[in-house]
Amino acid sequence: MNELGLLSKAQCIASVSGGSLAAGILATQWALYGNPDGMGVLPSFREIFLPKVLTFAQSHLDVMDIAAGILPFTTAAIQISRSYEQLLFGNLTLRDLPSSPEFVFCSTNLSTGVLFRFTRKYAGDYILGYIPDPQIKLSTAVAASAAFPPFLSPVVLDVTESDFEDWPDDVEQIGVDVAAFRRRIVLCDGGVYDNHGIEPIAKRFTTNFVSDGGAPFARVPIEHVDWLSQLRRIADVEDSQVRALRRRALIESFRVGNAVVENGTISVEQLDRGARLGAYWGIDTDQSKIGLSDGLLVDPVVASSLAAVSTRLSNPGDDIAKGLVNWGYAIADRSIRAHYKGPQITNGPPPAFPI
């Protein structure tokens, strides 16, 4: 997106789960990338962002922090938040995020069952209300957004009822004791509620770019039918269906938008009907179905093996880490240039693998 001149034009970057680690790094480095050039390209992005991501990928966190979380007076969530603080974010708080673009770290509120958002200006959800000018550590926000259940969740916020304010319209507090919910905020991975992290952007912006690194649903013969195996498989099926519905709705909005776009813009009437511009790509997207004459190709066997890499906070090995970077770059470039029909794409040199 940077080489296409799009990243510098981003107004909002929303993230869930592991994507919030990358978004957190992006946010803390934003001022270091330099002013965009005449083509909208941030000159220092690659040489600053990529080494940080690859260095963090060499960490071994999940087993150690989960094990430490078994000890008294701590939890795995507390331990992983401390690791993020030590390795990535230091003592930065949400107030230290850039004023532009807006970064939104999405978590799931297990009490209210809705999306809980961490931003520079506020933290909260549409039922609880919001905490203005939050002094919450960035490491805590990222840990809450990436609190994969059950091992890395929940993240419990250290807040009080008086920290919250009501939303101006105050229409969403539907028959609940909001005060009770504000006394204890229990959060888990934002992907539980919105696996694609699109809720903060889908209705607000004409153009949406969505990167989905979630594990693809595996179709396998069922050998074990004990209760635990059934519950796990049912949860996987439900998650896959919800993701598929969101994905289909998103791609349909792009199809409609591409059909009505004129000179790179969509009328207000069409926007109200759900038309959008942008692109979607996933870790298991079939590159052969995206026609692009100069698009980068990754060996299909390699792409399939990379899509099957388990989600871990542990070093996958140098080859896999770099392979994931190259695969993500290739499928993002192919998807954006093939499907995005809006303005502001830079016609630069042919794409080349980052590594």
PDB file of C-alpha atoms in Angstrom, residues 20 60 102 279 334:
ATOM      1  CA  SER A  20      -2.978  -5.192  16.314  1.00  0.00           C
ATOM      2  CA  HIS A  60       9.274 -16.792  22.178  1.00  0.00           C
ATOM      3  CA  GLU A 102      -6.698   7.374  13.684  1.00  0.00           C
ATOM      4  CA  ALA A 279     -10.102  -4.543  -1.792  1.00  0.00           C
ATOM      5  CA  ARG A 334      -2.371  -8.357  -6.630  1.00  0.00           C
TER       6      ARG A 334
END
